[in-house]
JSON list of C-alpha atoms in Angstrom, two decimals:
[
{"chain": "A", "resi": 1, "resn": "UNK", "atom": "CA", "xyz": [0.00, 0.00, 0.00]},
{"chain": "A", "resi": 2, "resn": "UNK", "atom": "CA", "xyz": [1.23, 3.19, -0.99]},
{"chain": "A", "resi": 3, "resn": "UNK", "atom": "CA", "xyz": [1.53, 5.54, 2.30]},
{"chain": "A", "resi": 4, "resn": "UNK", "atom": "CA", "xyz": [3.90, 8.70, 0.79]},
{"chain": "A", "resi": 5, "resn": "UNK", "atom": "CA", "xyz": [2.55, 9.72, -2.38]},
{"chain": "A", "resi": 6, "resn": "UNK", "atom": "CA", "xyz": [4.87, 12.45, -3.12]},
{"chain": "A", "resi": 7, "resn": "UNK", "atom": "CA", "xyz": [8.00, 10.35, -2.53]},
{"chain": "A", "resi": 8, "resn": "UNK", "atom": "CA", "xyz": [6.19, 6.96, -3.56]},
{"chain": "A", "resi": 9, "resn": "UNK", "atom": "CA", "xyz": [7.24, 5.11, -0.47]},
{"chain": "A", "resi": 10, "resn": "UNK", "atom": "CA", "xyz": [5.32, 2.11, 0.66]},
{"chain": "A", "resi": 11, "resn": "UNK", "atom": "CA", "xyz": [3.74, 0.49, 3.69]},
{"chain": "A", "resi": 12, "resn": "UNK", "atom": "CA", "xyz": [6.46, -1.95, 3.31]},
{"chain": "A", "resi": 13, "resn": "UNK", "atom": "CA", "xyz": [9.38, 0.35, 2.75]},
{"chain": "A", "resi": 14, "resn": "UNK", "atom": "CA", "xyz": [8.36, 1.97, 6.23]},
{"chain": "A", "resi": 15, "resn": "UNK", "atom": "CA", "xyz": [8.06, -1.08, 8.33]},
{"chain": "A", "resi": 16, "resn": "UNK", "atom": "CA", "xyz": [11.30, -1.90, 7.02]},
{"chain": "A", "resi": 17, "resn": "UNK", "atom": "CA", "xyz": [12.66, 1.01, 8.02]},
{"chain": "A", "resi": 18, "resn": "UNK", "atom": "CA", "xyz": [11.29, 1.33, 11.13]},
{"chain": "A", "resi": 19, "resn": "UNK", "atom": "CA", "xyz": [12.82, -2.14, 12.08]},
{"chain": "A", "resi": 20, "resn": "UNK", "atom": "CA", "xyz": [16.10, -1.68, 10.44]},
{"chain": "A", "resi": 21, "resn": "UNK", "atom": "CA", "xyz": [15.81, 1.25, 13.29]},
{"chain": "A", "resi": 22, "resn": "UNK", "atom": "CA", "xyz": [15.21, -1.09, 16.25]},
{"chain": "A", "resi": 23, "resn": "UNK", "atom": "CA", "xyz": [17.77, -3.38, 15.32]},
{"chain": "A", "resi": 24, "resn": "UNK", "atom": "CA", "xyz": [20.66, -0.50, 15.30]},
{"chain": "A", "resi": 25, "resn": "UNK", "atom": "CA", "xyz": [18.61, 0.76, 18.67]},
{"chain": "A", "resi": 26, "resn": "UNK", "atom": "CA", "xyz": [15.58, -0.83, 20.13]},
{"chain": "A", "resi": 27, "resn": "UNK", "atom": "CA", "xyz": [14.74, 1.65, 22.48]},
{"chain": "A", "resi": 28, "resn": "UNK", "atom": "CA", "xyz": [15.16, 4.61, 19.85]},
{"chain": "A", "resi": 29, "resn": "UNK", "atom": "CA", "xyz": [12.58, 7.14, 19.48]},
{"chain": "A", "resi": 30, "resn": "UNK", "atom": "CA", "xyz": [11.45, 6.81, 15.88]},
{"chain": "A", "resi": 31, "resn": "UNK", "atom": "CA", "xyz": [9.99, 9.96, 14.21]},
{"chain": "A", "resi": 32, "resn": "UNK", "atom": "CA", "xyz": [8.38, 10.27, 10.51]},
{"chain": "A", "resi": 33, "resn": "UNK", "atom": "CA", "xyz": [11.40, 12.63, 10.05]},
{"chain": "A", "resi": 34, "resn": "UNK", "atom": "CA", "xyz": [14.03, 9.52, 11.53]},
{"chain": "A", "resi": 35, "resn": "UNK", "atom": "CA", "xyz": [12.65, 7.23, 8.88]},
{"chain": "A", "resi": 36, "resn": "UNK", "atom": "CA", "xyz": [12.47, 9.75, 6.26]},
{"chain": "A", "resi": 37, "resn": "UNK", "atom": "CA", "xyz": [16.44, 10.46, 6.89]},
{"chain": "A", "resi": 38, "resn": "UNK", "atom": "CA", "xyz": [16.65, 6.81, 6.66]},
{"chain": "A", "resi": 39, "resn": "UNK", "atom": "CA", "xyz": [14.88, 6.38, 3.43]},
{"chain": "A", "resi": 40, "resn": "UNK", "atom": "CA", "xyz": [16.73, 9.45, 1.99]},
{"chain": "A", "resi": 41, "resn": "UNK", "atom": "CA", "xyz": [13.80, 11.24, 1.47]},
{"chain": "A", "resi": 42, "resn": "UNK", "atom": "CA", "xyz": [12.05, 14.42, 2.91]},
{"chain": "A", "resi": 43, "resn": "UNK", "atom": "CA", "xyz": [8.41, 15.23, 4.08]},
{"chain": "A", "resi": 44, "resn": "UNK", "atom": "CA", "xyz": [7.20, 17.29, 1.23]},
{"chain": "A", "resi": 45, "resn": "UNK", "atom": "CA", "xyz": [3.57, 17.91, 2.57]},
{"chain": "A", "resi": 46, "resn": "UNK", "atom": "CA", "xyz": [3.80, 16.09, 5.19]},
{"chain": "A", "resi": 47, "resn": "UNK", "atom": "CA", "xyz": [-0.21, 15.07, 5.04]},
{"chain": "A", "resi": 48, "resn": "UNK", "atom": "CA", "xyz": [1.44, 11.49, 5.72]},
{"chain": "A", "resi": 49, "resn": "UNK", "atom": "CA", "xyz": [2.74, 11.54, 9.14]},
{"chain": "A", "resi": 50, "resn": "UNK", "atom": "CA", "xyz": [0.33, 10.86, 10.70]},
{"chain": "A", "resi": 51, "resn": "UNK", "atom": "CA", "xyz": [-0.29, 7.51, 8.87]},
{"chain": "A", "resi": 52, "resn": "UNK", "atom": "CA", "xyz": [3.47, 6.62, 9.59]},
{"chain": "A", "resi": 53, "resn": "UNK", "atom": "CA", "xyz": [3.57, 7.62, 13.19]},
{"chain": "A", "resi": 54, "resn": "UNK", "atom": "CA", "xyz": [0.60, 4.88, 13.65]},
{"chain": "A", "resi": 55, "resn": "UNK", "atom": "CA", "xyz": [2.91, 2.85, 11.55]},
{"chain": "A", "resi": 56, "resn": "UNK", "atom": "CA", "xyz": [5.90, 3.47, 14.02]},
{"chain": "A", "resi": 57, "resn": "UNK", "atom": "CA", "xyz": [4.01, 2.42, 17.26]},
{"chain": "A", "resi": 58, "resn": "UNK", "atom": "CA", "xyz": [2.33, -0.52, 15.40]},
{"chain": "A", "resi": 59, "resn": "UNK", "atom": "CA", "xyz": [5.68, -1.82, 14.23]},
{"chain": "A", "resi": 60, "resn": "UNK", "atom": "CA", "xyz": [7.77, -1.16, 17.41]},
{"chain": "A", "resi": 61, "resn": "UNK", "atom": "CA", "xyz": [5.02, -2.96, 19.97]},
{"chain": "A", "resi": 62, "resn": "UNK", "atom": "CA", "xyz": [5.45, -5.59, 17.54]},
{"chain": "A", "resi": 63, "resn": "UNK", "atom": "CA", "xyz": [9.39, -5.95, 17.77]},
{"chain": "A", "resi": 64, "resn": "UNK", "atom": "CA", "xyz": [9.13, -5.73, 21.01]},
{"chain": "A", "resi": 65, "resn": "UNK", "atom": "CA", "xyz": [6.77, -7.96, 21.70]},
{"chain": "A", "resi": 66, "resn": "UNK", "atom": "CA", "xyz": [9.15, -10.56, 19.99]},
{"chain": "A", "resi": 67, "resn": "UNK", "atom": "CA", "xyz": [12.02, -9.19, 21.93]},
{"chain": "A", "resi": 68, "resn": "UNK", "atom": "CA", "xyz": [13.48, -10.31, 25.40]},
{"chain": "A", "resi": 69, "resn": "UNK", "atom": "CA", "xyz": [12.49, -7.28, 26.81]},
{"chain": "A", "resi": 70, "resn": "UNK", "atom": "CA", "xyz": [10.27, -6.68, 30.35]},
{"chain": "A", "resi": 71, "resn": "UNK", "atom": "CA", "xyz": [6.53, -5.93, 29.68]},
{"chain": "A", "resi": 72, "resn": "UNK", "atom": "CA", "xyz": [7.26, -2.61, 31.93]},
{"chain": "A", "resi": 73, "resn": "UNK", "atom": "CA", "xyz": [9.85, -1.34, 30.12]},
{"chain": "A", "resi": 74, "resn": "UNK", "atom": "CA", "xyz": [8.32, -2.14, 26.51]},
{"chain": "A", "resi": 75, "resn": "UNK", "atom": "CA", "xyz": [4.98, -0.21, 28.13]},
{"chain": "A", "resi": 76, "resn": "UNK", "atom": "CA", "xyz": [6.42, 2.31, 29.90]},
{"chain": "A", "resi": 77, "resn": "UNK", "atom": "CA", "xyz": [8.22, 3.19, 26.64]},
{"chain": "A", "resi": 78, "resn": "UNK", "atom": "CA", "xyz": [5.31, 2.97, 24.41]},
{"chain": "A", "resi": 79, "resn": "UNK", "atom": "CA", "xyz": [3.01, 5.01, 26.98]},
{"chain": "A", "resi": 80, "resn": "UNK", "atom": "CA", "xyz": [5.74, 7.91, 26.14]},
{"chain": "A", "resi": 81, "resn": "UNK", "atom": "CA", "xyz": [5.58, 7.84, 22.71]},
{"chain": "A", "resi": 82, "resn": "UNK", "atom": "CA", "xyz": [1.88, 8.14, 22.70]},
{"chain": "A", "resi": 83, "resn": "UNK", "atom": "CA", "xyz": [1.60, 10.93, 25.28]},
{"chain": "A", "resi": 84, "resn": "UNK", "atom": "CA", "xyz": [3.62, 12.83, 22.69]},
{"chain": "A", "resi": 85, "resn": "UNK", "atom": "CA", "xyz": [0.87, 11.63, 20.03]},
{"chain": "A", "resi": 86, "resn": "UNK", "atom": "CA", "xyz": [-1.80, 13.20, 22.13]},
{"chain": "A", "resi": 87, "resn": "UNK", "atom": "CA", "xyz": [0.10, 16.14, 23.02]},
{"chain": "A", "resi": 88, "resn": "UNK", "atom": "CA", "xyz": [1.02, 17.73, 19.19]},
{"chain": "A", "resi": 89, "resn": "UNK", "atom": "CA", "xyz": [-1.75, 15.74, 17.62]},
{"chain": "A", "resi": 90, "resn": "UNK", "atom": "CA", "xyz": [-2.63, 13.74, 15.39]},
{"chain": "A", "resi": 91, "resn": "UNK", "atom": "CA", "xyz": [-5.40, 15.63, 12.86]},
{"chain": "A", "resi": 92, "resn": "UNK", "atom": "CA", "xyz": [-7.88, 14.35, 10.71]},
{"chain": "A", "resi": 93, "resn": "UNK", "atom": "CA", "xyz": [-7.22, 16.88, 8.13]},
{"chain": "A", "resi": 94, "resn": "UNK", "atom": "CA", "xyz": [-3.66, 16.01, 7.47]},
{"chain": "A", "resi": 95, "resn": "UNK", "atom": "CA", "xyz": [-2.56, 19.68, 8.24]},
{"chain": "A", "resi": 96, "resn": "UNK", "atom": "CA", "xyz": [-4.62, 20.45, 4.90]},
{"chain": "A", "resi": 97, "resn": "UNK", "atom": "CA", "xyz": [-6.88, 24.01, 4.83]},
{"chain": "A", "resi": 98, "resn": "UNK", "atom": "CA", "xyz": [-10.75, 23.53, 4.87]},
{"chain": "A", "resi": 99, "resn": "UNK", "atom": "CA", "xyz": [-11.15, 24.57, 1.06]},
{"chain": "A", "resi": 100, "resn": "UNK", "atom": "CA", "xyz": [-9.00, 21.91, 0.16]},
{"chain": "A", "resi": 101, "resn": "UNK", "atom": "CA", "xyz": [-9.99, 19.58, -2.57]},
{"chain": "A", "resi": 102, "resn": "UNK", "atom": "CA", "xyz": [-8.03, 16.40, -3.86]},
{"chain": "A", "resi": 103, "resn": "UNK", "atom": "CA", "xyz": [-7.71, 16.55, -7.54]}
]
């Protein structure tokens, strides 16, 4: 599924990204803008973020889940990540004005 359509970048390409990530680091704090770097790409209008953030905690519970790590710690560190979520947002409008119309 195609997530990024400015830079074409996939569902796939992202997950694999995001776990490349974990593997250097697992207890890295992964931002859209960390796997963008990554990819060697940049946020052009950024309307996908918010897609990949879900993305990012989907993916990391997931490697963690599989990993040796404590429940507390893999919690404690996921609770963190989504206070930040709730804090700056995620909106349903992609960051797009109201009189916005797709093609």
């Amino acid at each position: 599924m195609l997530i990024c359509h400015c830079n074409l970048i996939t569902q796939k390409e992202i997950e694999d990204t995001i776990v490349e990530l974990l593997d250097r680091d697992p207890w890295t704090l992964i931002v859209p803008a960390k796997v963008y770097h990554t990819l060697q790409k940049r946020g052009r209008c950024c309307g996908c973020f918010p897609n990949v953030v879900e993305t990012i905690i989907r993916v990391t519970e997931a490697y963690h889940a599989r990993s040796e790590a404590g429940e507390m710690d893999i919690v404690s560190h996921l609770d963190r990540v989504r206070e930040l979520r709730v804090q700056f947002g995620s909106k349903a409008n992609e960051g797009r004005k109201t009189g916005h119309r797709a093609a």
